[in-house]
Short mmCIF file of C-alpha atoms in Angstrom, two decimals:
data_model
loop_
_atom_site.label_atom_id
_atom_site.label_comp_id
_atom_site.label_asym_id
_atom_site.label_seq_id
_atom_site.Cartn_x
_atom_site.Cartn_y
_atom_site.Cartn_z
CA MET A 1 0.00 0.00 0.00
CA LEU A 2 2.85 2.41 0.90
CA HIS A 3 4.63 1.58 -2.35
CA ILE A 4 1.51 2.31 -4.41
CA HIS A 5 0.92 5.59 -2.57
CA LYS A 6 4.44 6.80 -3.30
CA ILE A 7 3.98 6.01 -6.97
CA VAL A 8 0.77 8.05 -6.99
CA PHE A 9 2.63 10.81 -5.11
CA THR A 10 5.26 11.05 -7.85
CA VAL A 11 2.72 10.92 -10.68
CA VAL A 12 0.65 13.71 -9.16
CA LEU A 13 3.71 15.93 -8.85
CA LEU A 14 4.56 15.40 -12.50
CA LEU A 15 0.98 16.14 -13.52
CA ALA A 16 1.04 19.33 -11.45
CA CYS A 17 4.14 20.53 -13.28
CA MET A 18 2.61 19.72 -16.67
CA LEU A 19 -0.66 21.48 -15.83
CA TYR A 20 1.17 24.55 -14.56
CA THR A 21 3.32 24.75 -17.67
CA ARG A 22 0.29 24.34 -19.93
CA SER A 23 -1.74 26.98 -18.10
CA ALA A 24 1.21 29.38 -18.23
CA GLY A 25 1.47 28.85 -21.99
CA GLN A 26 -2.24 29.42 -22.49
CA THR A 27 -2.34 32.72 -20.57
CA ARG A 28 0.88 34.13 -21.98
CA ASP A 29 -0.82 35.12 -25.25
CA SER A 30 -3.14 37.45 -23.33
CA ILE A 31 -0.34 39.06 -21.26
CA PRO A 32 1.47 42.09 -22.75
CA GLU A 33 5.11 41.30 -23.44
CA LEU A 34 8.18 43.45 -24.03
CA ASN A 35 11.33 42.42 -25.89
CA ALA A 36 14.78 43.99 -26.23
CA GLU A 37 14.23 45.48 -29.69
CA GLU A 38 11.04 47.21 -28.54
CA VAL A 39 12.93 48.74 -25.61
CA LEU A 40 15.68 49.97 -27.94
CA GLU A 41 13.13 51.50 -30.31
CA ILE A 42 11.30 53.30 -27.50
CA VAL A 43 14.56 54.71 -26.13
CA ARG A 44 15.72 55.85 -29.57
CA LYS A 45 12.49 57.70 -30.30
CA HIS A 46 11.28 59.07 -26.99
CA HIS A 47 14.04 59.24 -24.37
CA PRO A 48 14.84 62.88 -23.43
CA VAL A 49 18.59 62.34 -23.82
CA ALA A 50 18.09 61.04 -27.37
CA ARG A 51 15.86 64.01 -28.16
CA GLN A 52 18.36 66.38 -26.60
CA THR A 53 21.02 65.22 -29.04
CA ASP A 54 18.70 66.36 -31.84
CA LEU A 55 18.78 69.81 -30.26
CA HIS A 56 22.58 69.72 -30.27
CA ILE A 57 22.47 69.03 -34.01
CA ASP A 58 20.12 71.97 -34.50
CA GLN A 59 22.46 74.13 -32.45
CA ALA A 60 25.41 73.08 -34.63
CA LYS A 61 23.38 74.04 -37.72
CA ALA A 62 22.70 77.43 -36.14
CA GLU A 63 26.43 77.90 -35.49
CA LEU A 64 27.10 77.04 -39.13
CA LEU A 65 24.61 79.70 -40.20
CA VAL A 66 26.37 82.22 -37.95
CA ALA A 67 29.74 81.40 -39.56
CA ARG A 68 28.27 81.82 -43.03
CA GLY A 69 27.07 85.24 -41.98
CA ALA A 70 30.67 86.48 -42.08
CA PHE A 71 30.47 86.23 -45.89
CA ASP A 72 27.23 88.16 -46.20
CA PRO A 73 27.42 91.42 -48.21
CA VAL A 74 27.32 94.49 -45.96
CA ILE A 75 25.63 97.78 -46.77
CA SER A 76 26.85 100.80 -44.84
CA ALA A 77 26.50 104.54 -45.04
CA TYR A 78 28.33 107.54 -43.60
CA LEU A 79 26.57 110.86 -43.19
CA SER A 80 28.38 113.95 -41.88
CA ARG A 81 27.86 117.73 -41.92
CA LYS A 82 29.57 120.76 -40.34
CA ARG A 83 28.13 124.30 -40.24
CA PHE A 84 29.69 126.92 -38.01
CA ALA A 85 29.23 130.70 -37.74
CA GLY A 86 27.04 130.77 -40.79
CA THR A 87 29.58 128.89 -42.88
CA ASN A 88 28.76 125.51 -44.44
CA TYR A 89 32.05 123.72 -43.97
CA TYR A 90 31.03 120.41 -45.51
CA GLN A 91 28.20 117.98 -46.04
CA GLN A 92 29.08 114.37 -46.90
CA THR A 93 26.90 111.41 -47.92
CA SER A 94 28.75 108.13 -48.59
CA PRO A 95 26.77 104.85 -48.96
CA GLN A 96 28.85 101.71 -49.62
CA ILE A 97 28.43 97.97 -50.19
CA THR A 98 31.18 95.48 -49.28
CA ILE A 99 31.17 91.91 -50.62
CA PRO A 100 33.52 89.44 -48.90
CA THR A 101 34.81 86.51 -50.97
CA TRP A 102 36.13 83.08 -49.96
CA PHE A 103 39.72 83.90 -50.91
CA GLY A 104 40.04 86.83 -48.51
CA ILE A 105 39.47 89.47 -51.18
CA GLU A 106 36.82 92.10 -50.51
CA ILE A 107 34.98 93.94 -53.25
CA GLN A 108 33.76 97.43 -52.42
CA SER A 109 31.57 99.86 -54.32
CA GLY A 110 30.10 103.15 -53.20
CA LEU A 111 28.87 106.63 -53.92
CA GLU A 112 30.08 109.95 -52.53
CA ASN A 113 28.45 113.36 -52.45
CA LEU A 114 30.58 116.16 -50.99
CA ARG A 115 29.49 119.78 -50.75
CA GLY A 116 30.74 122.77 -48.80
CA SER A 117 33.21 125.64 -48.79
CA ARG A 118 35.86 124.13 -46.51
CA LEU A 119 36.43 120.67 -48.03
CA ASP A 120 39.59 118.66 -47.58
CA PRO A 121 41.69 119.24 -50.72
CA THR A 122 42.24 115.49 -51.05
CA MET A 123 38.49 114.93 -51.36
CA THR A 124 36.52 115.26 -54.58
CA ALA A 125 33.72 117.82 -54.48
CA GLY A 126 30.35 116.93 -55.92
CA LYS A 127 29.07 113.52 -56.87
CA SER A 128 31.45 110.62 -57.51
CA SER A 129 31.48 106.84 -57.37
CA TYR A 130 33.98 104.05 -57.09
CA ILE A 131 34.44 100.29 -57.33
CA GLY A 132 37.47 98.40 -56.09
CA VAL A 133 39.05 95.54 -54.17
CA THR A 134 41.11 94.94 -51.05
CA VAL A 135 43.63 92.10 -51.37
CA PRO A 136 45.68 90.61 -48.49
CA LEU A 137 49.18 89.91 -49.80
CA ALA A 138 50.61 87.99 -46.82
CA LYS A 139 48.60 87.50 -43.63
CA ASP A 140 45.02 86.27 -44.23
CA LEU A 141 45.77 85.36 -47.85
CA LEU A 142 45.46 81.56 -47.42
CA MET A 143 43.46 81.53 -44.19
CA ASP A 144 41.62 84.10 -42.10
CA LYS A 145 39.18 84.07 -39.17
CA ARG A 146 36.11 84.01 -41.39
CA ARG A 147 37.22 81.01 -43.41
CA ALA A 148 38.51 79.22 -40.30
CA ALA A 149 35.21 79.77 -38.46
CA LEU A 150 33.15 78.50 -41.40
CA LYS A 151 35.34 75.42 -41.93
CA GLN A 152 35.24 74.57 -38.23
CA ALA A 153 31.47 75.13 -38.11
CA ARG A 154 31.05 72.62 -40.94
CA ILE A 155 33.20 70.13 -39.04
CA PHE A 156 31.26 70.67 -35.80
CA ASN A 157 27.98 70.29 -37.67
CA THR A 158 29.04 66.83 -38.87
CA MET A 159 30.59 66.05 -35.49
CA ALA A 160 27.23 66.79 -33.79
CA VAL A 161 25.68 63.85 -35.65
CA THR A 162 28.56 61.62 -34.55
CA GLU A 163 28.26 62.84 -30.97
CA GLN A 164 24.59 61.93 -31.13
CA ARG A 165 25.54 58.37 -32.11
CA ALA A 166 28.01 58.17 -29.22
CA VAL A 167 25.47 59.42 -26.67
CA VAL A 168 22.67 57.18 -27.97
CA ASN A 169 25.06 54.20 -28.13
CA ASN A 170 25.81 54.60 -24.40
CA LEU A 171 22.17 55.29 -23.59
CA LEU A 172 21.00 52.12 -25.32
CA MET A 173 23.61 50.05 -23.49
CA ASP A 174 22.36 51.38 -20.15
CA ALA A 175 18.82 50.48 -21.23
CA MET A 176 19.93 46.95 -22.13
CA ASP A 177 21.58 46.55 -18.74
CA ALA A 178 18.28 47.42 -17.08
CA TYR A 179 16.29 45.23 -19.48
CA TRP A 180 18.29 42.03 -18.95
CA LEU A 181 18.28 42.50 -15.19
CA TRP A 182 14.50 42.75 -15.48
CA VAL A 183 14.37 39.58 -17.63
CA ARG A 184 16.57 37.68 -15.19
CA SER A 185 14.53 38.70 -12.15
CA TYR A 186 11.28 37.70 -13.87
CA GLN A 187 12.54 34.30 -15.04
CA ILE A 188 13.96 33.46 -11.61
CA PHE A 189 10.67 34.52 -10.04
CA LYS A 190 8.80 32.13 -12.37
CA ILE A 191 11.15 29.29 -11.45
CA VAL A 192 10.60 29.87 -7.75
CA GLU A 193 6.85 30.31 -8.28
CA ASN A 194 6.71 26.96 -10.08
CA THR A 195 8.73 25.37 -7.26
CA VAL A 196 6.29 26.78 -4.70
CA LEU A 197 3.40 25.20 -6.59
CA ILE A 198 5.13 21.82 -6.67
CA ASN A 199 5.95 21.96 -2.96
CA GLN A 200 2.40 22.98 -2.12
CA ARG A 201 1.17 19.88 -3.93
CA ARG A 202 3.79 17.84 -2.18
CA LEU A 203 2.74 19.16 1.26
CA ASP A 204 -0.90 18.32 0.53
CA LEU A 205 0.05 14.76 -0.45
CA VAL A 206 2.30 14.31 2.58
CA ARG A 207 -0.48 15.49 4.90
CA GLN A 208 -2.88 13.09 3.22
CA SER A 209 -0.33 10.31 3.59
CA PHE A 210 0.10 11.18 7.29
CA GLN A 211 -3.66 11.07 7.84
CA ASN A 212 -3.68 7.63 6.22
CA GLY A 213 -0.96 6.50 8.62
CA GLU A 214 1.59 5.93 5.85
CA THR A 215 4.17 8.61 6.83
CA ALA A 216 5.47 10.10 10.05
CA ALA A 217 4.31 13.47 11.36
CA ILE A 218 7.83 14.85 11.00
CA ASP A 219 7.52 14.52 7.20
CA THR A 220 4.72 17.10 7.20
CA VAL A 221 6.99 19.46 9.12
CA GLU A 222 9.78 18.81 6.59
CA ALA A 223 7.46 19.49 3.65
CA LEU A 224 6.04 22.64 5.28
CA ALA A 225 9.49 24.01 6.09
CA GLN A 226 10.57 23.43 2.48
CA LEU A 227 7.43 25.18 1.17
CA GLN A 228 7.89 28.16 3.49
CA SER A 229 11.50 28.51 2.38
CA PHE A 230 10.42 28.72 -1.25
CA GLN A 231 7.55 31.08 -0.42
CA TYR A 232 10.08 33.40 1.22
CA GLN A 233 12.22 33.23 -1.93
CA GLN A 234 9.13 33.89 -4.04
CA ASN A 235 8.40 37.11 -2.16
CA GLU A 236 12.02 38.20 -2.48
CA ARG A 237 12.07 37.48 -6.22
CA TRP A 238 8.78 39.28 -6.74
CA LEU A 239 10.16 42.35 -4.99
CA GLU A 240 13.29 42.16 -7.17
CA PHE A 241 11.13 41.90 -10.30
CA GLN A 242 9.16 44.99 -9.28
CA ASN A 243 12.31 47.02 -8.54
CA THR A 244 14.08 46.06 -11.77
CA GLY A 245 10.87 47.03 -13.57
CA LEU A 246 11.12 50.46 -12.00
CA GLU A 247 14.74 50.77 -13.14
CA LEU A 248 13.73 49.80 -16.66
CA SER A 249 10.86 52.32 -16.57
CA ALA A 250 13.44 55.09 -16.23
CA PHE A 251 14.34 54.47 -19.89
CA LEU A 252 10.75 54.26 -21.15
CA TRP A 253 9.13 57.53 -22.17
CA THR A 254 6.01 58.32 -24.17
CA LYS A 255 6.00 60.23 -27.47
CA ASP A 256 4.79 63.26 -25.47
CA THR A 257 8.02 63.13 -23.40
CA GLU A 258 6.17 61.88 -20.36
CA PRO A 259 7.77 59.28 -18.05
CA TYR A 260 6.17 55.85 -18.33
CA ASP A 261 5.77 53.47 -15.40
CA LEU A 262 6.07 49.89 -16.57
CA PRO A 263 3.11 47.91 -15.15
CA VAL A 264 3.91 44.69 -13.30
CA THR A 265 1.50 42.97 -15.70
CA VAL A 266 4.01 43.46 -18.52
CA ILE A 267 6.49 40.61 -18.75
CA PRO A 268 9.52 39.79 -20.91
CA GLN A 269 8.84 38.23 -24.26
CA GLY A 270 8.36 34.48 -24.28
CA GLY A 271 11.09 32.58 -26.10
CA TRP A 272 13.63 35.28 -25.20
CA GLU A 273 16.44 32.76 -25.63
CA ASN A 274 15.85 32.80 -29.40
CA GLU A 275 15.94 36.54 -30.10
CA GLU A 276 15.96 37.25 -33.82
CA ALA A 277 17.97 40.47 -33.44
CA VAL A 278 20.81 38.64 -31.73
CA LYS A 279 21.09 36.23 -34.63
CA ASN A 280 21.97 39.15 -36.93
CA PHE A 281 24.67 40.55 -34.67
CA ASN A 282 28.25 40.39 -35.88
CA THR A 283 30.34 38.45 -33.35
CA SER A 284 33.56 38.08 -35.34
CA LEU A 285 36.40 39.60 -33.32
CA GLU A 286 38.46 40.67 -36.34
CA GLU A 287 35.49 42.30 -38.05
CA LEU A 288 34.34 44.03 -34.89
CA LEU A 289 37.82 45.47 -34.27
CA SER A 290 37.98 46.68 -37.86
CA VAL A 291 34.54 48.29 -37.70
CA ALA A 292 35.29 49.90 -34.34
CA ASN A 293 38.56 51.35 -35.60
CA LYS A 294 36.88 52.85 -38.66
CA SER A 295 33.47 53.98 -37.48
CA HIS A 296 33.27 54.00 -33.68
CA PRO A 297 31.62 57.37 -32.92
CA GLU A 298 33.92 58.19 -30.02
CA LEU A 299 36.97 57.68 -32.25
CA GLN A 300 35.42 59.67 -35.09
CA ILE A 301 34.85 62.57 -32.69
CA TYR A 302 38.61 62.75 -32.13
CA ASP A 303 39.17 62.77 -35.90
CA PHE A 304 36.82 65.75 -36.20
CA LYS A 305 38.61 67.49 -33.34
CA LEU A 306 41.94 66.99 -35.08
CA ASP A 307 40.54 68.43 -38.32
CA ALA A 308 39.28 71.49 -36.43
CA LEU A 309 42.62 71.90 -34.64
CA ASP A 310 44.47 71.65 -37.94
CA ILE A 311 42.43 74.59 -39.22
CA GLU A 312 43.23 76.48 -36.03
CA LYS A 313 46.94 75.78 -36.56
CA LYS A 314 46.78 77.18 -40.08
CA LEU A 315 45.04 80.27 -38.76
CA LYS A 316 47.65 80.76 -36.03
CA PHE A 317 50.41 80.43 -38.63
CA GLN A 318 49.04 83.57 -40.28
CA MET A 319 50.13 85.47 -37.15
CA LEU A 320 53.73 84.77 -38.18
CA LEU A 321 53.22 86.67 -41.45
CA PRO A 322 53.30 90.46 -41.94
CA LYS A 323 50.05 92.33 -42.45
CA ALA A 324 50.20 93.60 -46.04
CA ASP A 325 46.90 94.76 -47.57
CA PHE A 326 46.50 96.43 -50.93
CA THR A 327 43.38 98.43 -51.82
CA TYR A 328 42.53 99.72 -55.29
CA ASN A 329 39.46 101.76 -56.29
CA HIS A 330 38.41 102.88 -59.77
CA LEU A 331 36.83 106.35 -59.63
CA SER A 332 34.06 107.86 -61.70
CA LYS A 333 32.34 111.24 -61.80
CA ASP A 334 28.70 111.41 -60.77
CA TYR A 335 27.13 108.03 -59.99
CA GLY A 336 28.11 106.19 -63.16
CA ILE A 337 30.69 104.00 -61.35
CA VAL A 338 31.95 102.31 -64.53
CA SER A 339 31.03 104.99 -67.07
CA SER A 340 32.94 104.52 -70.33
CA GLU A 341 34.07 108.15 -70.11
CA TYR A 342 36.21 107.26 -67.09
CA LEU A 343 37.41 103.78 -68.09
CA THR A 344 41.20 103.96 -68.18
CA PRO A 345 44.08 101.57 -67.42
CA PHE A 346 44.41 100.74 -63.71
CA PHE A 347 47.25 103.09 -62.85
CA ASP A 348 46.82 105.68 -65.63
CA ASN A 349 43.95 107.88 -64.42
CA ASN A 350 40.83 107.88 -62.25
CA TYR A 351 42.12 105.63 -59.50
CA ARG A 352 42.92 105.57 -55.83
CA TYR A 353 45.04 102.96 -54.09
CA GLY A 354 46.54 102.28 -50.69
CA PHE A 355 49.03 99.85 -49.20
CA LYS A 356 49.22 98.99 -45.52
CA PHE A 357 52.09 97.05 -43.96
CA ALA A 358 52.65 95.97 -40.35
CA LEU A 359 54.98 93.40 -38.76
CA PRO A 360 55.68 92.78 -35.04
CA LEU A 361 59.45 92.75 -34.67
CA ARG A 362 59.65 89.74 -32.34
CA LEU A 363 56.47 87.87 -33.39
CA SER A 364 56.11 86.71 -29.77
CA GLU A 365 52.34 86.40 -29.88
CA GLY A 366 52.38 84.61 -33.21
CA ARG A 367 55.06 82.11 -32.17
CA GLY A 368 53.28 81.43 -28.87
CA GLU A 369 49.86 80.91 -30.45
CA TYR A 370 51.28 78.66 -33.15
CA ARG A 371 53.12 76.57 -30.56
CA LYS A 372 49.92 76.23 -28.48
CA ALA A 373 48.04 75.05 -31.57
CA LYS A 374 50.62 72.33 -32.23
CA ILE A 375 50.55 71.22 -28.58
CA LYS A 376 46.75 70.88 -28.73
CA ILE A 377 47.05 68.66 -31.79
CA GLU A 378 49.68 66.47 -30.17
CA SER A 379 47.63 66.16 -26.97
CA THR A 380 44.49 65.23 -28.92
CA ARG A 381 46.40 62.61 -30.90
CA LEU A 382 47.59 61.04 -27.66
CA ASP A 383 44.00 61.04 -26.38
CA LEU A 384 42.92 59.38 -29.63
CA ASP A 385 45.56 56.66 -29.28
CA GLN A 386 44.48 56.03 -25.70
CA LYS A 387 40.80 55.97 -26.67
CA ARG A 388 41.47 53.59 -29.58
CA LEU A 389 43.29 51.21 -27.24
CA SER A 390 40.44 51.46 -24.72
CA VAL A 391 37.89 50.58 -27.41
CA GLN A 392 39.96 47.61 -28.58
CA VAL A 393 40.32 46.34 -25.01
CA LYS A 394 36.56 46.57 -24.46
CA VAL A 395 35.78 44.73 -27.68
CA LYS A 396 38.26 41.96 -26.86
CA SER A 397 37.10 41.77 -23.24
CA TYR A 398 33.42 41.36 -24.14
CA TYR A 399 34.30 38.91 -26.89
CA ASN A 400 36.27 36.77 -24.41
CA GLU A 401 33.42 37.01 -21.92
CA LEU A 402 30.92 35.96 -24.57
CA THR A 403 33.06 32.96 -25.56
CA ASN A 404 33.46 31.96 -21.93
CA LEU A 405 29.72 32.29 -21.28
CA ARG A 406 28.96 29.89 -24.14
CA ASN A 407 31.17 27.30 -22.47
CA GLN A 408 29.78 28.05 -19.02
CA ILE A 409 26.20 27.68 -20.24
CA ALA A 410 27.02 24.30 -21.78
CA LEU A 411 28.63 23.12 -18.53
CA GLN A 412 25.86 24.49 -16.34
CA SER A 413 23.20 22.90 -18.55
CA ASN A 414 24.79 19.50 -18.02
CA ASN A 415 25.15 20.28 -14.31
CA TYR A 416 21.43 21.10 -14.07
CA ILE A 417 20.49 17.92 -15.94
CA ASN A 418 22.60 15.86 -13.55
CA TYR A 419 20.93 17.43 -10.51
CA GLN A 420 17.55 16.66 -12.03
CA ARG A 421 18.63 13.06 -12.41
CA LEU A 422 19.70 12.97 -8.78
CA VAL A 423 16.27 14.25 -7.74
CA GLN A 424 14.58 11.59 -9.86
CA ALA A 425 16.89 8.91 -8.46
CA GLU A 426 16.15 10.02 -4.91
CA GLU A 427 12.42 9.86 -5.61
CA ALA A 428 12.89 6.34 -6.96
CA LYS A 429 14.70 5.38 -3.76
CA LEU A 430 11.89 6.88 -1.72
CA GLU A 431 9.44 4.62 -3.50
CA SER A 432 11.43 1.60 -2.42
CA GLY A 433 11.78 2.92 1.14
CA GLU A 434 15.52 3.63 0.85
CA SER A 435 15.36 7.43 1.08
CA SER A 436 13.51 10.23 2.84
CA LEU A 437 11.74 13.48 2.10
CA PHE A 438 14.70 15.35 3.61
CA LEU A 439 17.08 13.93 0.99
CA ILE A 440 14.63 14.74 -1.81
CA ASN A 441 14.37 18.31 -0.57
CA THR A 442 18.14 18.58 -0.41
CA ARG A 443 18.50 17.34 -3.99
CA GLU A 444 15.71 19.64 -5.09
CA ASN A 445 17.41 22.67 -3.54
CA LYS A 446 20.62 21.87 -5.41
CA ALA A 447 18.68 21.42 -8.65
CA LEU A 448 16.95 24.75 -8.11
CA GLU A 449 20.27 26.50 -7.47
CA ALA A 450 21.67 24.96 -10.65
CA GLN A 451 18.62 26.07 -12.64
CA GLN A 452 18.85 29.64 -11.34
CA LYS A 453 22.56 29.74 -12.08
CA LEU A 454 21.88 28.54 -15.61
CA LEU A 455 19.27 31.26 -16.07
CA GLU A 456 21.67 33.93 -14.76
CA LEU A 457 24.33 32.77 -17.21
CA LYS A 458 21.89 32.88 -20.12
CA THR A 459 20.67 36.40 -19.36
CA LYS A 460 24.26 37.53 -18.83
CA TYR A 461 25.09 36.02 -22.21
CA PHE A 462 22.45 38.15 -23.93
CA LYS A 463 23.52 41.22 -21.99
CA THR A 464 27.12 40.60 -23.08
CA ILE A 465 26.26 40.14 -26.73
CA TYR A 466 24.58 43.57 -26.68
CA ALA A 467 27.59 44.96 -24.81
CA LEU A 468 29.85 43.58 -27.54
CA GLN A 469 27.90 45.56 -30.14
CA TRP A 470 28.06 48.62 -27.91
CA SER A 471 31.83 48.35 -27.46
CA ALA A 472 32.23 48.44 -31.25
CA GLY A 473 29.92 51.46 -31.51
CA LEU A 474 27.21 49.56 -33.39
CA LEU A 475 24.31 49.68 -30.96
CA ALA A 476 23.13 53.12 -32.13
CA LEU A 477 23.09 52.15 -35.82
#
């Protein structure tokens, strides 16, 4: 009779597990689920930090527009008049337009109207007009502040997009850390919850067996203690699942930029161990190192910085050159500007020119600024080398961790299977009266620990494979 009861005891436990698994599968379709790709998409579109990087791009575009403004044509006018003691000394009206060009040359054209009885003899009375150019012959010929500012603004505009990739790449990795912690806590909770159900069934059967006089009273105490232990773990795991859900919620925002609290009714996607996105990830070490070296956003930022510093160095070099500007204006009577009556060879008639030369004797400022520019470049190159090495170390480190986790998962899977076999063997011994409920509980605890360890390794594996993509700068693509 005892032998038959123990057989029924084992069968009922197996049926309980099967019914629980089936009911869980049936209700899962009606429960909202969340997978890693959905989290990444939500973060990309709605997270304030991701949106803020868009503002940085807009700001860089605004800075580019400001730099282009230095090449806008400028209209100016000078009005002046002097009358003293009844005498009209002079009255001057001089509108002018100046057109900057990319090569440092400025084109000027203007009108002049001078009247009065006390005019400067070098000035032309009446109406006149002119058109001319100002040409830098040394300093500012190949590079000046306007061209340097525009070139750097273009670089910073492109760099803003790269900085966005770097920020979003880090943001998505933080989101994946929170997501896989949430997945792990939920899966462990489900394992413990299933174990609680099994032990509840076991306690009911042991109590029934005790009432039938087939087992000792101490067995009911053993079964109850085991159940209470798992119920305690269940509460702890449920709390952990709730808290990791709160941490994940910090990355989930609505399209209206409102924070979103993840309900406890939302669970990780079923079949998470077969994620489609992971299958498309590149896990070749050589290819990842090559991609990281060429297109990692944090390395590209240093390249942009070096390009901007190179422009600054060229600008500072101009400070070592003398200031030598030549201005030439063609003059015309009245407002004809280029009237055929006044068209003559450049230095024959109807012209005005000027030449300005200046050179600091020691060039102290120029030499100091140029030296500072070269030091900045050298320092940035050293930072780039250090950053490149850091990226390579991260890629290799996560690759080694991923390879090790594959092996660990294989070992732990076999370890879990062996513990399950020990539990089954102990149950078989109990049927023949050669074991006890205490030994079964001991085996079951070990099997549960092995199962939880296997789950932790699997979730860490998926977290690491995302981290490997992040280390190569690919997560934001």
